[in-house]
Amino acid sequence: MTDLTSDAFRKAMAHFATGVAVVTASSDEGEQGATISALSSVSLDPLTLLICLNRRSATCRAIEQSQRFGLSILSNEQEGIARHFAMPSHAKSMDEHCVRHEDGTCFVRDALVQIGVEVVETLRGGTHEIFLARPVHITMNEDVEKPLLYYRGTFDLLA
Ligand SMILES: Cc1cc2nc3c(=O)[nH]c(=O)nc-3n(C[C@H](O)[C@H](O)[C@H](O)COP(=O)(O)O)c2cc1C
């Protein structure tokens, strides 16, 4: 059995293959966005999803302020976008990658799916905030079919 260090835990959980999304929100500090893999559907009644964000993330602070965010599920052609939004906030620009929904929410252009959500509850999970949120609008991109995947610390593509 492996010792239960944080490194062992991280390595073990990296075997759980996920999709990749970018979460975007605006605050006094401007528009923020971060790449995430901690995203899950929670409930169909009421419609609920969750994301987990490190409290040190600028995007986390923006969501705490605005209580809403845009969720863009990335396609297999958007690894570069995933890398871009994983950079620290001062190192990345939002405008060139984003399109704005009529309600003002920013989304990643050409993402597989764009979901606008409102936060319904925030829970503390160690270093992270867990945002439980309600989808308010969904746009499916019919032109792209395959998601970007993340597995054992590397981006992967569906065959
Ligand atoms: C594939 C991938 C998945 C990630 N998933 C998460 C996540 O679920 N939650 C999180 O807090 N950070 C996650 N990160 C790290 C953030 O993207 C990174 O810390 C980013 O700099 C945060 O940006 P911000 O400070 O501008 O909000 C992930 C990074 C990568 C590359």
mmCIF file of N, CA and C and ligand atoms in Angstrom, residues 20 32-38 52-54 56-60 82 85-89 92 128 150 155, ligand 1:
data_model
loop_
_atom_site.group_PDB
_atom_site.id
_atom_site.type_symbol
_atom_site.label_atom_id
_atom_site.label_comp_id
_atom_site.label_asym_id
_atom_site.label_seq_id
_atom_site.Cartn_x
_atom_site.Cartn_y
_atom_site.Cartn_z
ATOM 1 N N VAL A 20 -11.976 18.747 -19.831
ATOM 2 C CA VAL A 20 -11.316 19.981 -19.414
ATOM 3 C C VAL A 20 -12.262 21.144 -19.736
ATOM 4 N N GLN A 32 -11.923 37.284 -15.336
ATOM 5 C CA GLN A 32 -10.973 36.243 -14.926
ATOM 6 C C GLN A 32 -11.372 34.921 -15.555
ATOM 7 N N GLY A 33 -10.396 34.031 -15.732
ATOM 8 C CA GLY A 33 -10.710 32.711 -16.282
ATOM 9 C C GLY A 33 -9.665 31.700 -15.895
ATOM 10 N N ALA A 34 -10.092 30.465 -15.626
ATOM 11 C CA ALA A 34 -9.157 29.415 -15.216
ATOM 12 C C ALA A 34 -9.553 28.080 -15.838
ATOM 13 N N THR A 35 -8.551 27.302 -16.184
ATOM 14 C CA THR A 35 -8.769 25.929 -16.639
ATOM 15 C C THR A 35 -9.100 25.062 -15.433
ATOM 16 N N ILE A 36 -10.108 24.211 -15.572
ATOM 17 C CA ILE A 36 -10.448 23.295 -14.469
ATOM 18 C C ILE A 36 -10.745 21.888 -15.013
ATOM 19 N N SER A 37 -10.555 20.921 -14.118
ATOM 20 C CA SER A 37 -11.030 19.563 -14.402
ATOM 21 C C SER A 37 -11.986 19.105 -13.302
ATOM 22 N N ALA A 38 -12.004 19.838 -12.193
ATOM 23 C CA ALA A 38 -12.894 19.481 -11.071
ATOM 24 C C ALA A 38 -14.283 20.035 -11.358
ATOM 25 N N CYS A 52 -14.751 22.945 -8.370
ATOM 26 C CA CYS A 52 -13.875 23.206 -7.222
ATOM 27 C C CYS A 52 -12.740 24.102 -7.681
ATOM 28 N N LEU A 53 -12.513 25.192 -6.956
ATOM 29 C CA LEU A 53 -11.439 26.135 -7.306
ATOM 30 C C LEU A 53 -10.617 26.473 -6.074
ATOM 31 N N ASN A 54 -9.308 26.483 -6.263
ATOM 32 C CA ASN A 54 -8.403 26.889 -5.193
ATOM 33 C C ASN A 54 -8.730 28.329 -4.771
ATOM 34 N N ARG A 56 -6.865 30.522 -3.801
ATOM 35 C CA ARG A 56 -5.851 31.497 -4.249
ATOM 36 C C ARG A 56 -6.091 31.943 -5.690
ATOM 37 N N SER A 57 -6.997 31.253 -6.388
ATOM 38 C CA SER A 57 -7.268 31.576 -7.793
ATOM 39 C C SER A 57 -8.041 32.897 -7.909
ATOM 40 N N ALA A 58 -7.592 33.735 -8.846
ATOM 41 C CA ALA A 58 -8.286 35.003 -9.101
ATOM 42 C C ALA A 58 -9.715 34.734 -9.578
ATOM 43 N N THR A 59 -9.888 33.651 -10.307
ATOM 44 C CA THR A 59 -11.225 33.306 -10.811
ATOM 45 C C THR A 59 -12.145 32.922 -9.647
ATOM 46 N N CYS A 60 -11.589 32.239 -8.666
ATOM 47 C CA CYS A 60 -12.371 31.881 -7.472
ATOM 48 C C CYS A 60 -12.887 33.151 -6.791
ATOM 49 N N ALA A 82 -6.549 25.511 -23.077
ATOM 50 C CA ALA A 82 -6.443 24.949 -21.719
ATOM 51 C C ALA A 82 -5.134 25.384 -21.078
ATOM 52 N N PHE A 85 -5.308 29.232 -20.118
ATOM 53 C CA PHE A 85 -6.099 29.594 -18.935
ATOM 54 C C PHE A 85 -5.587 28.932 -17.655
ATOM 55 N N ALA A 86 -4.558 28.074 -17.784
ATOM 56 C CA ALA A 86 -3.923 27.505 -16.587
ATOM 57 C C ALA A 86 -2.787 28.397 -16.092
ATOM 58 N N MET A 87 -2.484 29.468 -16.845
ATOM 59 C CA MET A 87 -1.420 30.383 -16.426
ATOM 60 C C MET A 87 -1.943 31.315 -15.327
ATOM 61 N N PRO A 88 -1.022 31.929 -14.560
ATOM 62 C CA PRO A 88 -1.462 32.899 -13.541
ATOM 63 C C PRO A 88 -2.204 34.063 -14.179
ATOM 64 N N SER A 89 -3.086 34.697 -13.409
ATOM 65 C CA SER A 89 -3.995 35.706 -13.973
ATOM 66 C C SER A 89 -3.267 36.857 -14.665
ATOM 67 N N LYS A 92 -2.216 36.133 -18.537
ATOM 68 C CA LYS A 92 -3.110 35.710 -19.629
ATOM 69 C C LYS A 92 -4.094 36.819 -19.999
ATOM 70 N N HIS A 128 -9.780 24.474 -1.219
ATOM 71 C CA HIS A 128 -10.648 24.832 -2.339
ATOM 72 C C HIS A 128 -12.045 25.270 -1.893
ATOM 73 N N TYR A 150 -8.018 14.950 -20.021
ATOM 74 C CA TYR A 150 -6.841 15.117 -19.166
ATOM 75 C C TYR A 150 -6.686 13.837 -18.361
ATOM 76 N N PHE A 155 -2.567 16.123 -21.393
ATOM 77 C CA PHE A 155 -3.747 16.239 -22.237
ATOM 78 C C PHE A 155 -3.794 15.042 -23.178
HETATM 79 C C1 LIG B 1 -5.928 20.367 -16.905
HETATM 80 C C2 LIG B 1 -5.956 21.319 -15.738
HETATM 81 C C3 LIG B 1 -6.978 21.214 -14.802
HETATM 82 C C4 LIG B 1 -7.041 22.083 -13.699
HETATM 83 N N1 LIG B 1 -8.068 21.955 -12.823
HETATM 84 C C5 LIG B 1 -8.169 22.814 -11.786
HETATM 85 C C6 LIG B 1 -9.294 22.723 -10.903
HETATM 86 O O1 LIG B 1 -10.180 21.889 -11.063
HETATM 87 N N2 LIG B 1 -9.351 23.618 -9.873
HETATM 88 C C7 LIG B 1 -8.372 24.562 -9.659
HETATM 89 O O2 LIG B 1 -8.476 25.326 -8.688
HETATM 90 N N3 LIG B 1 -7.323 24.685 -10.508
HETATM 91 C C8 LIG B 1 -7.198 23.840 -11.567
HETATM 92 N N4 LIG B 1 -6.160 23.955 -12.432
HETATM 93 C C9 LIG B 1 -5.144 25.014 -12.202
HETATM 94 C C10 LIG B 1 -5.627 26.403 -12.649
HETATM 95 O O3 LIG B 1 -5.982 26.405 -14.015
HETATM 96 C C11 LIG B 1 -4.485 27.428 -12.418
HETATM 97 O O4 LIG B 1 -4.153 27.459 -11.045
HETATM 98 C C12 LIG B 1 -4.794 28.835 -12.906
HETATM 99 O O5 LIG B 1 -3.585 29.595 -12.876
HETATM 100 C C13 LIG B 1 -5.833 29.586 -12.088
HETATM 101 O O6 LIG B 1 -5.983 30.843 -12.692
HETATM 102 P P1 LIG B 1 -6.484 32.166 -11.931
HETATM 103 O O7 LIG B 1 -5.609 32.376 -10.719
HETATM 104 O O8 LIG B 1 -6.332 33.252 -12.964
HETATM 105 O O9 LIG B 1 -7.911 31.923 -11.549
HETATM 106 C C14 LIG B 1 -6.053 23.083 -13.540
HETATM 107 C C15 LIG B 1 -5.023 23.198 -14.495
HETATM 108 C C16 LIG B 1 -4.977 22.312 -15.568
HETATM 109 C C17 LIG B 1 -3.865 22.458 -16.588
#
